[in-house]
Amino acid sequence: MLILCTQTLSGQGLKVVITEIMADPVPAVALPPEEYIELTNISGERIDLSGWGLGTGRNPAIIPDGVVLEKDSIIIICGKQSVTHLQVYSRVWGIERFPTLLNDGDTLILYDRDSAIHHAVSYNPIVMPAHKRDGGWSYELVDVKAACSILSNWIASSNTLGGSPGIPNNSPTSIPDPKHFSLLHAYTLDSMNIILVFNDSVDTASARLRERYILEPAIPINDVFSLSPFYNLIRLELNDAMEPGKIYNITARDLQNCLQEPLSAFNGTKTGIPHTFPDNIIINEIMNDPPPGGSDYFEIYNNGDKIIDLKYIRVGNRNSRAEISSVKPLGESTRYLFPGDHMAFTTDLAWVGNKYHLKAPSQVITIASLPSWPNETGNIVLLDTAMKVIDELKYNENWHSELVRIRDGVSLEKINPRAETQDKNNWYSAAMHSGYGTPGYQNSQHISNQIHDDEVWPEPSLFSPDGDGIEEDCEIKYRFQETGTIATIRIFSRNGQVLRHLANNVLCGREGKFSWDGLDDKGKKAGPGIYIISTDVFQLTGKTKRYRFAVTLANKNF
């Protein structure tokens, strides 16, 4: 989900940029309780703003004649009634019909005198830390050199006044990382038009070439359009219609963002024509007991064979009278969930990304708010737009493994997606190797339809942790039929001494792995030679087994 974004028709050729927005000044921290917008001249030359426009809708307020920005200067734009309150801080200009800045977020556009979009910002309080979301703090642009980029370039002001009107922002400079320029997802306007959604503004020169996009099954592309105001959306106009029910894979190549940074390896996605009713969508995972400073998340799974648009789904809970309550949308924009895919939702993507292994980052979405789900027991209810229940779970913390003593941050996972959601035996604690949660991808406790014996094995049995990037670790892989398997893994030298305690009474998933990097318990590199890996497993049913195997460590640095 894009939270706060910027762009211009000429890529990085900006002359004047929006550098600060005070959209919700009440309750005031130390500044006057007045809305304002800060503009900064970064062109290196004198700019006449006469006739330029500022607005959040189709009829922007016009900056009157006589407003000139000198080289590297800053001006505060506000309503006329706010001038006397703000002029103590810097040069201020009050305008008629100053744009209404919504507290809950909006899009603010700066137009040049020819009514062309020069700079656009979409702000949202989600970028604010929780203690600043109630008002009194401004949004500040971090790096004016990357003002066209929409990648993490806006944060809440750190100024003790609540904002820094008229002076350079004191936020630490942070230029977006080029490896993160990615294709997020795609959706269809109709059978002839596809919208590609990128996480950054795409350079329009590289975007307009049809050969930069490949569809499979193949459909010729008739034309390509970059969409304002942020230019992170590309519309593909097709020569032939897509078939209903068919999934199309799309690959973008040789694109750059507005900073001329190349597209990352995340350059592919899927699309198709969605089904209008969200059937066969199930609740698949919940983490409703985060540690202090953390955020809840929950996950859904498409258990059917149709493409589903998430805008048709709501999530809620039940109040003390068992009535459906606190209903929230799963998204305000179009986003598809494909057959066999997972999608997780949270209010704090940064925290979830730091806490868990995000194997599919694009499958975790930030939303404004989630219903309240108590730690001990509660209800998660999925609904369609007509408030008809799609799926429902009344969970209980006792469904966790009895060996998980600290449950903060440990999710409950559905074991078999095709089994009943309310079956308490179909839920279990996420495994340790997954970080105790699997938001956006297959559950660690997922059961497959394939019948197999319990297995533990090393791969590769000969490894060389010498820094060449080839077979650096020995992975101890496992596959178990039952949930609740506990493993202890120790590594012995040939003379029988314990070299490394790799895992001690660790909760496993149905499939997973542990990695040995060739270090002992003190962090010292083990010498080349043969080592014995001993894995003891036991289950709550009383079943125990020991697996022992030899591996060879070959280290050319010795």
XYZ file of C-alpha atoms in Angstrom:
558
model
C 0.000 0.000 0.000
C 1.448 3.355 -0.999
C 1.209 5.756 1.873
C 2.743 9.040 0.816
C 3.894 9.684 -2.715
C 5.323 12.324 -5.050
C 5.841 12.804 -8.795
C 6.123 15.245 -11.662
C 5.459 15.110 -15.390
C 9.144 15.686 -16.075
C 10.471 13.034 -13.708
C 13.081 14.566 -11.424
C 12.997 17.941 -13.228
C 11.219 19.654 -10.346
C 11.552 23.369 -9.681
C 9.254 23.814 -6.697
C 8.290 21.001 -4.340
C 5.864 20.509 -1.496
C 8.141 19.943 1.504
C 5.763 20.047 4.469
C 2.044 19.588 5.159
C 0.208 20.415 8.357
C -3.125 18.699 7.727
C -4.267 18.090 11.319
C -3.007 20.892 13.606
C -5.310 20.097 16.553
C -4.462 19.393 19.295
C -1.519 21.721 18.790
C 1.899 20.721 20.095
C 3.546 24.160 20.131
C 2.612 25.692 16.775
C -0.591 27.670 16.195
C -3.526 25.332 15.400
C -3.512 26.305 11.709
C -3.267 24.248 8.519
C -0.430 25.117 6.143
C 1.546 23.881 3.143
C 5.252 24.583 2.703
C 6.793 25.069 -0.764
C 10.541 25.086 -1.443
C 12.355 26.364 -4.548
C 14.979 23.764 -5.502
C 15.547 25.001 -9.072
C 18.583 27.172 -8.397
C 16.804 30.150 -9.965
C 14.103 32.699 -9.163
C 10.564 31.301 -9.689
C 7.390 33.317 -10.170
C 4.459 31.358 -8.679
C 1.814 33.744 -10.020
C -1.045 31.677 -11.429
C 0.156 28.379 -9.984
C -2.469 26.256 -8.247
C -2.768 24.149 -5.081
C -5.622 21.777 -4.526
C -7.026 18.417 -3.543
C -9.773 18.385 -6.162
C -10.617 19.618 -9.643
C -10.726 23.329 -8.780
C -7.405 24.269 -7.183
C -6.852 27.510 -5.329
C -4.830 29.941 -7.445
C -1.718 31.615 -6.080
C -2.132 35.336 -6.813
C 0.238 37.611 -8.707
C 3.323 38.802 -6.928
C 4.341 35.584 -5.195
C 7.974 35.039 -6.133
C 10.311 32.415 -4.692
C 13.969 33.317 -4.702
C 16.642 30.657 -5.189
C 16.589 28.042 -2.376
C 13.856 29.938 -0.529
C 10.800 28.619 1.337
C 7.270 29.973 1.586
C 4.323 28.979 3.765
C 0.957 28.857 1.970
C -2.162 29.008 4.150
C -5.657 30.455 4.357
C -5.851 34.215 4.749
C -7.178 33.911 8.288
C -4.033 31.985 9.302
C -1.432 34.500 8.094
C -1.128 36.464 11.326
C -0.624 33.272 13.311
C 2.116 31.836 11.077
C 4.034 34.867 9.851
C 6.297 34.812 12.897
C 7.947 31.659 11.545
C 8.758 32.629 7.963
C 7.432 34.275 4.844
C 3.710 33.468 4.601
C 1.161 33.979 1.835
C -2.551 33.583 2.440
C -4.767 32.534 -0.471
C -8.473 32.420 -1.147
C -10.059 28.942 -1.050
C -7.076 27.348 0.691
C -7.419 23.580 0.098
C -9.245 21.580 2.748
C -6.678 19.136 4.134
C -8.494 16.067 5.443
C -7.142 14.593 8.668
C -7.522 11.009 7.427
C -5.433 11.583 4.303
C -5.821 13.045 0.842
C -3.979 13.912 -2.362
C -2.454 17.386 -2.657
C -1.370 18.645 -6.085
C 0.761 21.632 -7.086
C -0.044 22.844 -10.627
C 2.066 25.177 -12.739
C 0.507 28.217 -14.430
C -0.394 26.052 -17.456
C -2.488 23.810 -15.144
C -0.063 20.913 -15.618
C 0.709 18.727 -12.597
C 4.089 19.764 -11.249
C 4.217 17.920 -7.909
C 1.716 15.655 -6.145
C 1.648 14.234 -2.648
C -0.701 11.642 -1.174
C -0.503 11.827 2.606
C -1.908 9.422 5.186
C -1.548 9.288 8.990
C -0.338 5.685 8.702
C 3.180 7.114 8.169
C 2.941 8.739 11.590
C 3.953 6.850 14.742
C 0.900 6.064 16.851
C 1.486 8.860 19.372
C 1.475 11.489 16.591
C -1.629 10.381 14.678
C -4.111 12.327 16.806
C -2.927 15.678 15.452
C -0.456 18.496 15.992
C 2.350 17.051 13.847
C 3.218 17.852 10.234
C 4.364 15.593 7.392
C 7.896 16.425 6.219
C 9.719 15.543 2.998
C 12.938 13.747 3.891
C 15.114 14.219 0.795
C 14.353 16.962 -1.743
C 16.901 15.389 -4.110
C 14.555 12.406 -4.404
C 11.322 14.409 -4.319
C 9.845 12.601 -7.314
C 10.164 9.215 -5.605
C 7.341 7.650 -3.628
C 9.579 5.281 -1.658
C 9.660 6.145 2.061
C 10.441 9.821 1.512
C 7.946 11.315 3.989
C 7.808 11.027 7.773
C 6.270 12.792 10.749
C 8.130 15.917 11.823
C 10.630 15.449 14.628
C 10.660 19.147 15.493
C 9.594 19.715 19.089
C 7.122 22.363 17.891
C 5.235 19.720 15.902
C 6.490 21.057 12.564
C 9.154 23.247 10.990
C 7.294 25.828 8.856
C 9.570 28.055 6.800
C 12.865 26.354 7.651
C 14.595 23.302 6.131
C 13.268 20.030 7.483
C 15.532 18.403 10.025
C 14.642 14.843 9.068
C 17.671 12.624 8.354
C 18.382 12.340 4.632
C 17.466 8.911 3.244
C 17.511 8.265 -0.488
C 15.289 5.295 -1.463
C 17.091 2.014 -2.078
C 17.038 1.173 -5.803
C 16.658 -2.578 -5.200
C 13.155 -1.898 -3.862
C 11.743 -0.472 -7.109
C 9.251 -3.216 -7.852
C 6.094 -4.229 -9.672
C 3.578 -4.793 -6.864
C 0.455 -6.127 -8.562
C -1.937 -5.621 -11.466
C -5.669 -5.380 -12.052
C -8.029 -4.997 -14.997
C -10.331 -2.128 -15.937
C -12.099 -4.397 -18.417
C -11.156 -7.229 -20.755
C -8.995 -4.900 -22.878
C -7.119 -2.819 -20.274
C -4.636 -3.793 -17.551
C -3.255 -1.502 -14.825
C 0.236 -2.269 -13.509
C 0.922 -0.941 -10.009
C 4.532 -0.118 -9.104
C 5.813 0.953 -5.697
C 7.604 3.968 -7.173
C 7.106 6.553 -9.880
C 8.072 5.089 -13.266
C 10.157 7.107 -15.703
C 7.716 7.876 -18.498
C 10.348 7.575 -21.247
C 11.124 3.961 -20.370
C 7.504 3.102 -19.586
C 5.901 3.955 -22.936
C 7.561 1.198 -25.001
C 5.300 -1.816 -25.615
C 8.172 -4.293 -25.802
C 8.903 -3.651 -22.115
C 5.892 -5.791 -21.138
C 5.271 -9.503 -21.727
C 1.940 -11.302 -21.189
C 1.596 -15.073 -20.896
C -0.639 -16.426 -22.428
C 0.403 -13.954 -25.070
C -1.803 -11.034 -26.058
C -0.404 -8.220 -28.254
C -0.236 -4.803 -26.574
C -1.714 -1.980 -28.602
C -0.544 0.990 -26.500
C 0.959 2.008 -23.135
C -0.025 4.973 -20.950
C 1.566 6.454 -17.808
C -1.134 7.617 -15.400
C -1.005 10.819 -13.364
C -0.693 12.165 -10.773
C 1.963 9.801 -9.354
C 2.981 7.845 -12.489
C 3.361 4.614 -10.552
C 0.441 3.233 -12.594
C 0.882 1.994 -16.160
C -2.113 1.166 -18.335
C -1.686 -1.506 -20.988
C -4.225 -1.351 -23.805
C -4.552 -4.790 -25.429
C -5.258 -5.749 -29.024
C -7.416 -8.713 -28.018
C -9.715 -9.348 -25.069
C -8.680 -11.433 -22.073
C -10.692 -14.580 -21.437
C -12.833 -14.719 -18.268
C -11.465 -17.145 -15.681
C -7.967 -17.234 -17.183
C -4.918 -16.033 -15.228
C -2.344 -13.994 -17.142
C 1.275 -13.614 -16.035
C 2.869 -10.229 -16.690
C 6.571 -9.389 -16.712
C 7.999 -5.861 -16.920
C 11.607 -5.367 -17.989
C 14.172 -2.596 -18.570
C 12.184 0.030 -16.665
C 13.574 2.783 -14.430
C 11.983 4.861 -11.731
C 12.083 8.672 -11.832
C 15.550 8.592 -10.237
C 16.751 6.401 -13.130
C 17.177 3.394 -10.873
C 16.414 0.012 -12.499
C 13.515 -2.291 -11.739
C 14.398 -4.964 -9.181
C 13.987 -8.719 -9.531
C 10.396 -8.280 -8.317
C 9.203 -7.530 -11.846
C 6.403 -10.032 -12.384
C 2.794 -10.392 -11.302
C -0.576 -11.861 -12.318
C -3.909 -10.503 -13.451
C -7.226 -11.562 -14.946
C -10.922 -10.762 -14.864
C -12.170 -11.073 -11.256
C -15.235 -12.841 -9.953
C -17.838 -10.481 -8.472
C -18.684 -12.599 -5.406
C -15.952 -13.419 -2.839
C -16.745 -17.080 -2.213
C -14.206 -19.654 -0.984
C -12.154 -17.062 0.888
C -11.143 -18.429 4.296
C -9.448 -17.210 7.473
C -6.040 -18.868 7.481
C -3.912 -17.287 10.229
C -4.229 -14.816 13.112
C -1.668 -13.085 15.289
C -3.726 -11.084 17.776
C -1.319 -11.008 20.735
C 1.696 -8.930 19.672
C 4.474 -7.941 22.079
C 4.564 -4.307 23.286
C 4.953 -1.955 20.330
C 3.745 -4.585 17.867
C 0.697 -4.900 15.646
C -1.946 -7.555 15.025
C -2.198 -9.236 11.656
C -4.488 -11.786 10.091
C -4.343 -13.721 6.850
C -6.877 -14.984 4.334
C -6.521 -17.675 1.663
C -8.262 -18.180 -1.667
C -9.491 -21.761 -1.399
C -11.401 -21.635 -4.693
C -10.647 -21.423 -8.396
C -11.676 -17.798 -9.099
C -9.888 -14.441 -8.944
C -11.346 -12.345 -6.100
C -11.212 -8.552 -5.723
C -10.475 -7.662 -2.095
C -12.578 -4.509 -2.256
C -15.625 -6.782 -1.955
C -14.483 -8.161 1.432
C -14.874 -6.769 4.946
C -13.547 -7.995 8.310
C -15.115 -7.546 11.720
C -15.682 -9.086 15.134
C -18.655 -9.796 17.402
C -19.562 -7.694 20.406
C -20.783 -8.915 23.802
C -24.283 -9.418 22.332
C -22.824 -11.628 19.571
C -23.645 -8.953 16.983
C -21.275 -8.305 14.092
C -19.288 -5.196 14.950
C -16.249 -3.048 14.063
C -16.461 -3.874 10.357
C -13.459 -2.674 8.325
C -12.744 -2.782 4.570
C -9.753 -4.816 3.412
C -8.758 -2.107 0.986
C -9.958 1.025 -0.695
C -8.308 0.285 -4.031
C -8.528 -2.721 -6.335
C -6.394 -5.690 -5.328
C -6.815 -9.308 -6.444
C -6.423 -12.550 -4.524
C -5.699 -15.431 -6.881
C -6.541 -19.120 -6.365
C -4.113 -20.710 -3.930
C -2.710 -17.343 -2.797
C -2.467 -15.863 0.701
C -2.917 -12.228 1.763
C -2.147 -10.788 5.203
C -3.350 -7.473 6.636
C -1.837 -5.297 9.360
C -1.773 -1.691 10.506
C 2.030 -1.672 10.856
C 3.821 -3.267 7.907
C 7.240 -2.089 9.081
C 6.882 -3.911 12.408
C 5.563 -7.101 10.794
C 8.401 -7.004 8.250
C 11.012 -6.726 11.000
C 9.445 -9.396 13.196
C 8.685 -12.113 10.639
C 10.214 -13.570 7.472
C 8.258 -11.958 4.614
C 8.787 -14.430 1.801
C 6.167 -12.602 -0.297
C 6.266 -8.915 0.747
C 3.649 -7.891 -1.816
C 1.177 -10.262 -0.107
C 1.117 -8.235 3.122
C -1.035 -5.101 2.987
C -1.240 -2.135 5.328
C -4.776 -1.041 6.199
C -5.913 1.879 8.318
C -7.395 -0.148 11.173
C -8.354 -3.651 12.288
C -11.157 -4.786 14.585
C -10.283 -5.454 18.218
C -9.411 -9.100 18.847
C -8.781 -9.914 22.543
C -5.801 -12.083 23.419
C -7.767 -14.830 25.175
C -10.737 -15.451 22.874
C -12.721 -13.592 20.252
C -14.333 -13.685 16.810
C -12.939 -12.898 13.376
C -15.682 -12.487 10.797
C -15.205 -12.163 7.010
C -18.111 -10.539 5.186
C -19.064 -9.425 1.707
C -20.342 -5.928 0.916
C -23.919 -7.047 1.696
C -22.729 -8.042 5.215
C -23.189 -11.737 4.476
C -20.734 -13.919 6.420
C -18.129 -15.569 4.167
C -16.104 -17.250 6.930
C -15.881 -16.958 10.710
C -13.523 -18.094 13.450
C -14.084 -18.040 17.216
C -10.528 -18.559 18.419
C -9.125 -19.433 21.818
C -5.576 -18.951 23.104
C -5.657 -22.527 24.451
C -5.338 -23.744 20.871
C -1.640 -22.873 21.039
C 0.873 -25.611 21.685
C 1.235 -26.202 25.420
C 4.992 -25.992 24.881
C 4.726 -22.363 23.740
C 4.919 -20.637 27.117
C 5.282 -17.066 25.824
C 2.595 -16.473 23.228
C 3.313 -12.820 22.450
C 3.931 -12.602 18.705
C 3.074 -16.267 18.032
C 0.378 -16.738 15.408
C -2.288 -19.425 15.213
C -2.169 -21.165 11.839
C -4.805 -23.196 10.066
C -3.457 -26.683 9.405
C -5.665 -27.825 6.524
C -7.240 -25.010 4.471
C -9.944 -27.376 3.204
C -11.072 -28.415 6.680
C -13.637 -26.559 8.775
C -12.470 -23.181 10.029
C -14.063 -23.611 13.469
C -12.474 -27.025 14.151
C -10.113 -26.312 17.049
C -7.999 -29.314 16.058
C -7.309 -27.583 12.742
C -5.301 -24.760 14.389
C -1.824 -24.752 15.899
C 1.031 -22.449 16.871
C 3.329 -21.346 14.046
C 6.720 -23.030 14.066
C 9.923 -21.527 15.431
C 11.810 -21.862 12.123
C 9.262 -19.526 10.514
C 9.721 -16.886 13.219
C 6.410 -17.983 14.819
C 4.370 -16.462 11.994
C 3.960 -16.782 8.230
C 2.135 -13.647 7.008
C 1.405 -13.750 3.287
C 2.610 -17.268 2.488
C 1.957 -20.948 3.254
C 1.573 -21.786 6.935
C 4.397 -23.610 8.669
C 1.823 -26.116 10.012
C 0.149 -26.585 6.607
C -0.770 -30.183 5.833
C -0.413 -31.448 2.288
C -2.473 -34.204 0.715
C 0.658 -36.273 0.116
C 1.217 -39.098 2.639
C 4.837 -39.523 3.743
C 6.923 -40.904 6.598
C 8.625 -38.599 9.093
C 12.013 -37.588 7.745
C 15.083 -35.626 8.869
C 18.044 -35.278 6.521
C 21.083 -33.030 5.812
C 21.446 -31.067 2.588
C 24.139 -30.898 1.380
C 26.090 -33.489 3.320
C 29.304 -31.764 2.212
C 29.444 -27.998 2.665
C 32.080 -25.267 2.701
C 31.430 -22.050 4.703
C 34.300 -20.200 3.024
C 32.509 -17.100 1.730
C 32.293 -18.060 -1.942
C 28.489 -18.195 -1.849
C 28.361 -21.882 -2.788
C 26.972 -24.424 -0.288
C 27.837 -22.164 2.659
C 25.480 -23.873 5.145
C 24.394 -27.380 5.945
C 20.603 -27.430 6.175
C 18.958 -29.952 8.482
C 15.606 -30.430 6.768
C 12.570 -32.160 8.194
C 9.108 -33.354 7.230
C 6.597 -34.604 9.822
C 3.070 -35.989 9.578
C 1.863 -34.457 12.846
C 1.811 -31.013 14.375
C 3.414 -30.474 17.770
C 6.783 -32.055 16.963
C 9.608 -30.808 19.200
C 13.233 -31.025 18.067
C 16.626 -30.816 19.777
C 19.627 -30.684 17.446
C 23.235 -31.065 18.555
C 26.421 -31.224 16.500
C 29.287 -33.442 17.671
C 32.907 -33.669 16.693
C 34.309 -37.067 15.703
C 35.583 -37.638 19.254
C 32.075 -37.182 20.672
C 32.322 -33.657 22.073
C 29.308 -31.350 21.670
C 30.355 -28.552 19.320
C 27.036 -26.741 18.773
C 23.584 -26.754 20.334
C 21.680 -25.795 17.194
C 18.140 -26.152 18.600
C 16.797 -26.970 22.044
C 13.205 -28.176 22.433
C 12.046 -26.122 19.460
C 8.506 -26.323 18.065
C 8.627 -27.457 14.429
C 6.224 -27.077 11.563
C 5.233 -29.878 9.265
C 8.092 -29.012 6.939
C 11.079 -26.792 7.530
C 14.786 -26.582 8.105
C 17.545 -25.473 10.463
C 20.900 -24.233 9.182
C 24.400 -24.852 10.528
C 26.918 -22.267 9.380
C 30.003 -24.138 10.562
C 30.360 -22.203 13.841
C 30.516 -23.633 17.344
C 28.586 -22.352 20.376
C 31.206 -19.641 20.941
C 30.943 -18.369 17.371
C 34.281 -19.856 16.363
C 34.725 -21.543 12.993
C 34.939 -25.314 13.150
C 37.836 -26.934 11.356
C 37.445 -29.093 8.257
C 36.418 -32.665 8.893
C 33.514 -34.995 9.591
C 30.824 -34.026 12.122
C 27.852 -35.914 13.516
C 24.460 -34.189 13.600
C 22.081 -35.685 16.152
C 18.386 -34.722 15.998
C 16.036 -35.870 18.763
C 12.333 -35.402 18.088
C 9.345 -36.103 20.267
C 5.626 -35.443 20.032
C 2.963 -34.838 22.651
C 1.581 -38.300 21.889
C 4.777 -39.743 23.418
C 6.378 -40.742 20.126
C 10.157 -40.170 20.071
C 12.922 -40.805 17.561
C 16.606 -39.975 17.082
C 18.172 -39.226 13.704
C 21.965 -39.285 13.330
C 23.980 -38.587 10.243
C 27.500 -37.522 9.292
C 28.344 -34.406 7.324
C 31.627 -33.113 5.984
C 32.826 -29.549 6.468
C 35.337 -28.575 3.776
C 36.880 -25.158 4.383
C 39.590 -24.045 1.970
C 40.448 -21.122 4.268
C 42.102 -23.499 6.725
